[in-house]
Amino acid sequence: MNKKSSKASGSGANKASDKISLTKLAPEIARKNMKALLLANPNYFGNLNESGIKSVLNIQGDTAYENIGCVGFNPQLNRLEAVVYINQESGYDGDVCSSGSQEFVRFYLSYDNGATWQDQGLTNFTVYDVPGAKPLEYDATLQINPAEGFCFFENLPMARAILSWNTPPPANTAGWTPIWGNVVDVQIQIAGFDFILLDQFLVDSKIKLGEEFKNAVDLEQPIKAAVPKSLSAPDLHALYKDKKVPGHRYLLTELTNARNAQVTAPNLAQMATTKATTAKIAVSKASFAGIPDINLAGLIEQLLNTDGDTTYEELDCVGLNPNLSQLVGVINVKLDSGYSGGPCFTGSQEYVAFWVDWGSGWEYAGTTSVTVHDFSEIPAGGLQYSVFLPVDLTSHQQPCDDGAKTAKVRAVLSWNVPPSTTDPYASVTWGNSDETLILINPGPTIQPGEQIPFLSRVGDIDESLIDGSGRITDAYTLETGVHYIDAPFGGVIKLAGFISNPVAGMKYRIMKKPHGSPDSSYAPIINEPIGLTLTIDEFNGVSWTQTPLTLHDLGSGYYSYENYSSDHAVESNIMGVWYTTSADTGNAYDLRIDLNTDGNPADDAHSNVVTVLVNNAQPVALLDITLGGECGDFNPGDTFTGNYTATASDFGWFSFVIQPSGPPSFPSHGVLPVPASGTSTEYGGGIPDPGASGSYTLDTTGMDPCGYSLTLQVWDRTNVNSGETYNYNQASVGFCLNAD
């Protein structure tokens, strides 16, 4: 893993009297002007090795400003995490009162030891110029849906994380090198399936059914995996008999329980009172935890002499995910055995207790864990796991005018026995601790105990990146990594937020009114009769579960607030879903969250207001052939023309495709019309709103005789379904190339 770094970057800035040369820019000046330099020369920094474009200033994988420290995976909730160190006080495009800049992380998985990589997606977070101690540690989280199998298949793929400042790593380009940032590869564990469809079960188990059986059963029915068996102390004693796992490791829980209870005969605390007592019984054999003839005194002595042992696991990184308001830790599991059984058994827990110093000393924030197992063989670098803990940040924020507010975080790792909840420095037998510094993003001051709602994201876009007219300025969605510029919203809009100082039983509602209308126009968004379905992350003290929960209107549009503690949280902090319609197109609406505390709506606490412009209109896509008309007949090598229209109120881009175009035959041989495509000026193209119309020319030279379909595809820039897609339309015409 890459450890914390705070090295300086390059030389000082050019003197004002010096003439600035693009070939000799100091790295910090080049960083400030990165986007403009890339616009002039996409390979200005030399990170596009195969572009054929000559570089000017060679900066590749520079980690002076930021670097990935650790990458981990939580196999219970399928969360990929990258902890990122921010190493400098400046170089991030502004302080906390500005829009700052973005750190992008793209994740990949490889199931063939790095020969090929599967793109898992992109996420991002905002960073600022912050004076004071460094590094600040952030976390980037992406929930994925990896391929799962039977528990006895050891599914240990490689994971890759690519960090890039202010420039997102391109999709499906695992070998891409960032300018500022780095690439980290680790190995992770994918858990076995909880459910599998019957037909897939038959395929995986190589069972063939006769046709009469296929017609007699539902092959799409799910089959639940067996409940993992827990290994007893005698089971573990037998399992590790011929391995180098010491008894005070696999019997830790039993020894700890006996020591804490102080009722075991002989009493463990009494045994340890004097060296003479220990020596006297050191050679004795006893029965303990159902294991006969065991050197109990030797185990006790080993236990008493083991303090903070990191032979088996070590907490390497701790960071804050500011988007999800979660603390994250990454754990390196180093050995192949010593974790209470393989992946078909319950395994053991890596517990992490988090403490935060908000400014007046350590406060216990909560304990979390991840389940780990034995494997037949793991890589030399170990397996990387992650843990997370929801935390209330809104109660500790301050306005940006008061400056940046940081907090210290301490995390304590302890294997199979939870760490202390009262002493942040209490010793652990197997594990260690780590401390770091986090930034609390600015916001209004919340008084102690005050409960105020905050609308943080709309359509998976941070509320700060939505302007007063309801349009996305320039942003990437948190969960899907889709880029929207000067864009409205459409389709299903997810609404995320928080309530400060939350407790169970609170009620809230999301209110909507036409933009510019009086506050009396607010009305609740009610998700009935289907209800509001949320994903609940719940920690039972041992492990996390993730289950759907459908809430229904409690009256007047109020719903129960379920994101109320560190062990009962809502995935992605979703608070509501707004199903927009075509009737909303062209209209802007003001949204806010109301919190009800006393049953009287007039006393509701109100959140910030976010304006949202809606567009559910399809782009215009028109296409014809001017010579020969629809289904025109031509000879190979002929050239024909036609007219096209590709327009939208928020135009994105258009492209032509010809079908059939691909394997096994390839009759079109890649031939396309001129122009073949066009892009909005917002995305670096040359077409302003409302789009393009004109004529196209298609030279059929090189195409095989065949019947073809020419299709015009048109997209706009609208954020549809919370980062899933854009508004789209198409038009097609057919033509034939005749054989001789």
PDB file of N, CA and C in Angstrom, residues 455-497:
ATOM      1  N   LEU A 455     -31.100  19.221   2.445  1.00  0.00           N
ATOM      2  CA  LEU A 455     -31.244  18.556   1.145  1.00  0.00           C
ATOM      3  C   LEU A 455     -29.887  18.592   0.451  1.00  0.00           C
ATOM      4  N   SER A 456     -29.190  17.450   0.423  1.00  0.00           N
ATOM      5  CA  SER A 456     -27.793  17.429  -0.018  1.00  0.00           C
ATOM      6  C   SER A 456     -27.609  17.105  -1.493  1.00  0.00           C
ATOM      7  N   ARG A 457     -28.447  16.228  -2.071  1.00  0.00           N
ATOM      8  CA  ARG A 457     -28.279  15.836  -3.464  1.00  0.00           C
ATOM      9  C   ARG A 457     -29.638  15.720  -4.142  1.00  0.00           C
ATOM     10  N   VAL A 458     -29.669  16.131  -5.395  1.00  0.00           N
ATOM     11  CA  VAL A 458     -30.860  15.986  -6.231  1.00  0.00           C
ATOM     12  C   VAL A 458     -30.430  15.260  -7.496  1.00  0.00           C
ATOM     13  N   GLY A 459     -31.084  14.144  -7.796  1.00  0.00           N
ATOM     14  CA  GLY A 459     -30.703  13.394  -8.983  1.00  0.00           C
ATOM     15  C   GLY A 459     -29.258  12.956  -8.946  1.00  0.00           C
ATOM     16  N   ASP A 460     -28.738  12.688  -7.745  1.00  0.00           N
ATOM     17  CA  ASP A 460     -27.354  12.261  -7.516  1.00  0.00           C
ATOM     18  C   ASP A 460     -26.346  13.363  -7.824  1.00  0.00           C
ATOM     19  N   ILE A 461     -26.787  14.610  -7.808  1.00  0.00           N
ATOM     20  CA  ILE A 461     -25.916  15.770  -8.010  1.00  0.00           C
ATOM     21  C   ILE A 461     -25.885  16.576  -6.722  1.00  0.00           C
ATOM     22  N   ASP A 462     -24.695  16.956  -6.278  1.00  0.00           N
ATOM     23  CA  ASP A 462     -24.553  17.772  -5.082  1.00  0.00           C
ATOM     24  C   ASP A 462     -25.314  19.081  -5.254  1.00  0.00           C
ATOM     25  N   GLU A 463     -26.054  19.463  -4.218  1.00  0.00           N
ATOM     26  CA  GLU A 463     -26.920  20.647  -4.330  1.00  0.00           C
ATOM     27  C   GLU A 463     -26.132  21.915  -4.642  1.00  0.00           C
ATOM     28  N   SER A 464     -24.867  21.975  -4.249  1.00  0.00           N
ATOM     29  CA  SER A 464     -24.064  23.172  -4.509  1.00  0.00           C
ATOM     30  C   SER A 464     -23.746  23.341  -5.989  1.00  0.00           C
ATOM     31  N   LEU A 465     -23.952  22.291  -6.781  1.00  0.00           N
ATOM     32  CA  LEU A 465     -23.648  22.329  -8.209  1.00  0.00           C
ATOM     33  C   LEU A 465     -24.904  22.498  -9.058  1.00  0.00           C
ATOM     34  N   ILE A 466     -25.990  22.957  -8.427  1.00  0.00           N
ATOM     35  CA  ILE A 466     -27.244  23.263  -9.125  1.00  0.00           C
ATOM     36  C   ILE A 466     -27.505  24.751  -8.950  1.00  0.00           C
ATOM     37  N   ASP A 467     -27.658  25.474 -10.061  1.00  0.00           N
ATOM     38  CA  ASP A 467     -27.779  26.927  -9.962  1.00  0.00           C
ATOM     39  C   ASP A 467     -29.208  27.352  -9.627  1.00  0.00           C
ATOM     40  N   GLY A 468     -29.404  28.652  -9.508  1.00  0.00           N
ATOM     41  CA  GLY A 468     -30.685  29.189  -9.084  1.00  0.00           C
ATOM     42  C   GLY A 468     -31.813  28.987 -10.061  1.00  0.00           C
ATOM     43  N   SER A 469     -31.477  28.642 -11.316  1.00  0.00           N
ATOM     44  CA  SER A 469     -32.527  28.371 -12.298  1.00  0.00           C
ATOM     45  C   SER A 469     -32.899  26.894 -12.334  1.00  0.00           C
ATOM     46  N   GLY A 470     -32.192  26.074 -11.546  1.00  0.00           N
ATOM     47  CA  GLY A 470     -32.511  24.645 -11.500  1.00  0.00           C
ATOM     48  C   GLY A 470     -31.694  23.792 -12.431  1.00  0.00           C
ATOM     49  N   ARG A 471     -30.598  24.350 -12.961  1.00  0.00           N
ATOM     50  CA  ARG A 471     -29.775  23.612 -13.902  1.00  0.00           C
ATOM     51  C   ARG A 471     -28.468  23.172 -13.244  1.00  0.00           C
ATOM     52  N   ILE A 472     -27.979  22.006 -13.645  1.00  0.00           N
ATOM     53  CA  ILE A 472     -26.685  21.511 -13.189  1.00  0.00           C
ATOM     54  C   ILE A 472     -25.603  22.347 -13.866  1.00  0.00           C
ATOM     55  N   THR A 473     -24.698  22.883 -13.094  1.00  0.00           N
ATOM     56  CA  THR A 473     -23.663  23.742 -13.678  1.00  0.00           C
ATOM     57  C   THR A 473     -22.646  22.914 -14.468  1.00  0.00           C
ATOM     58  N   ASP A 474     -21.878  22.089 -13.774  1.00  0.00           N
ATOM     59  CA  ASP A 474     -20.890  21.195 -14.401  1.00  0.00           C
ATOM     60  C   ASP A 474     -20.540  20.165 -13.339  1.00  0.00           C
ATOM     61  N   ALA A 475     -21.099  18.951 -13.439  1.00  0.00           N
ATOM     62  CA  ALA A 475     -20.950  17.999 -12.345  1.00  0.00           C
ATOM     63  C   ALA A 475     -21.050  16.567 -12.838  1.00  0.00           C
ATOM     64  N   TYR A 476     -20.491  15.681 -12.036  1.00  0.00           N
ATOM     65  CA  TYR A 476     -20.596  14.240 -12.251  1.00  0.00           C
ATOM     66  C   TYR A 476     -21.460  13.647 -11.147  1.00  0.00           C
ATOM     67  N   THR A 477     -22.329  12.724 -11.501  1.00  0.00           N
ATOM     68  CA  THR A 477     -23.136  12.065 -10.487  1.00  0.00           C
ATOM     69  C   THR A 477     -22.249  11.218  -9.584  1.00  0.00           C
ATOM     70  N   LEU A 478     -22.665  11.117  -8.333  1.00  0.00           N
ATOM     71  CA  LEU A 478     -21.860  10.415  -7.342  1.00  0.00           C
ATOM     72  C   LEU A 478     -21.809   8.917  -7.608  1.00  0.00           C
ATOM     73  N   GLU A 479     -22.947   8.295  -7.915  1.00  0.00           N
ATOM     74  CA  GLU A 479     -23.011   6.846  -7.991  1.00  0.00           C
ATOM     75  C   GLU A 479     -22.771   6.299  -9.391  1.00  0.00           C
ATOM     76  N   THR A 480     -23.123   7.038 -10.416  1.00  0.00           N
ATOM     77  CA  THR A 480     -22.975   6.514 -11.781  1.00  0.00           C
ATOM     78  C   THR A 480     -21.842   7.172 -12.555  1.00  0.00           C
ATOM     79  N   GLY A 481     -21.333   8.299 -12.069  1.00  0.00           N
ATOM     80  CA  GLY A 481     -20.205   8.946 -12.716  1.00  0.00           C
ATOM     81  C   GLY A 481     -20.514   9.583 -14.060  1.00  0.00           C
ATOM     82  N   VAL A 482     -21.779   9.926 -14.320  1.00  0.00           N
ATOM     83  CA  VAL A 482     -22.171  10.538 -15.596  1.00  0.00           C
ATOM     84  C   VAL A 482     -21.980  12.051 -15.514  1.00  0.00           C
ATOM     85  N   HIS A 483     -21.505  12.637 -16.600  1.00  0.00           N
ATOM     86  CA  HIS A 483     -21.163  14.058 -16.649  1.00  0.00           C
ATOM     87  C   HIS A 483     -22.325  14.860 -17.239  1.00  0.00           C
ATOM     88  N   TYR A 484     -22.744  15.874 -16.517  1.00  0.00           N
ATOM     89  CA  TYR A 484     -23.800  16.772 -16.992  1.00  0.00           C
ATOM     90  C   TYR A 484     -23.310  18.215 -16.912  1.00  0.00           C
ATOM     91  N   ILE A 485     -23.553  18.970 -17.988  1.00  0.00           N
ATOM     92  CA  ILE A 485     -23.165  20.376 -18.048  1.00  0.00           C
ATOM     93  C   ILE A 485     -24.365  21.206 -18.471  1.00  0.00           C
ATOM     94  N   ASP A 486     -24.656  22.262 -17.719  1.00  0.00           N
ATOM     95  CA  ASP A 486     -25.770  23.158 -18.025  1.00  0.00           C
ATOM     96  C   ASP A 486     -27.011  22.339 -18.355  1.00  0.00           C
ATOM     97  N   ALA A 487     -27.390  21.465 -17.432  1.00  0.00           N
ATOM     98  CA  ALA A 487     -28.396  20.454 -17.723  1.00  0.00           C
ATOM     99  C   ALA A 487     -29.569  20.511 -16.763  1.00  0.00           C
ATOM    100  N   PRO A 488     -30.785  20.222 -17.261  1.00  0.00           N
ATOM    101  CA  PRO A 488     -31.953  20.068 -16.396  1.00  0.00           C
ATOM    102  C   PRO A 488     -32.064  18.623 -15.900  1.00  0.00           C
ATOM    103  N   PHE A 489     -33.194  18.316 -15.271  1.00  0.00           N
ATOM    104  CA  PHE A 489     -33.443  16.987 -14.715  1.00  0.00           C
ATOM    105  C   PHE A 489     -34.684  16.383 -15.360  1.00  0.00           C
ATOM    106  N   GLY A 490     -34.767  15.047 -15.338  1.00  0.00           N
ATOM    107  CA  GLY A 490     -35.949  14.378 -15.855  1.00  0.00           C
ATOM    108  C   GLY A 490     -36.098  12.989 -15.284  1.00  0.00           C
ATOM    109  N   GLY A 491     -37.231  12.362 -15.593  1.00  0.00           N
ATOM    110  CA  GLY A 491     -37.460  10.996 -15.150  1.00  0.00           C
ATOM    111  C   GLY A 491     -37.647  10.900 -13.649  1.00  0.00           C
ATOM    112  N   VAL A 492     -37.054   9.863 -13.062  1.00  0.00           N
ATOM    113  CA  VAL A 492     -37.147   9.614 -11.627  1.00  0.00           C
ATOM    114  C   VAL A 492     -35.989  10.332 -10.936  1.00  0.00           C
ATOM    115  N   ILE A 493     -36.310  11.272 -10.071  1.00  0.00           N
ATOM    116  CA  ILE A 493     -35.293  12.084  -9.409  1.00  0.00           C
ATOM    117  C   ILE A 493     -35.194  11.651  -7.945  1.00  0.00           C
ATOM    118  N   LYS A 494     -34.040  11.083  -7.583  1.00  0.00           N
ATOM    119  CA  LYS A 494     -33.801  10.703  -6.192  1.00  0.00           C
ATOM    120  C   LYS A 494     -33.348  11.920  -5.404  1.00  0.00           C
ATOM    121  N   LEU A 495     -33.853  12.019  -4.184  1.00  0.00           N
ATOM    122  CA  LEU A 495     -33.555  13.154  -3.315  1.00  0.00           C
ATOM    123  C   LEU A 495     -32.886  12.635  -2.048  1.00  0.00           C
ATOM    124  N   ALA A 496     -31.687  13.144  -1.763  1.00  0.00           N
ATOM    125  CA  ALA A 496     -30.913  12.671  -0.612  1.00  0.00           C
ATOM    126  C   ALA A 496     -30.676  13.819   0.351  1.00  0.00           C
ATOM    127  N   GLY A 497     -30.511  13.463   1.620  1.00  0.00           N
ATOM    128  CA  GLY A 497     -30.261  14.498   2.615  1.00  0.00           C
ATOM    129  C   GLY A 497     -30.025  13.923   3.989  1.00  0.00           C
TER     130      GLY A 497
END
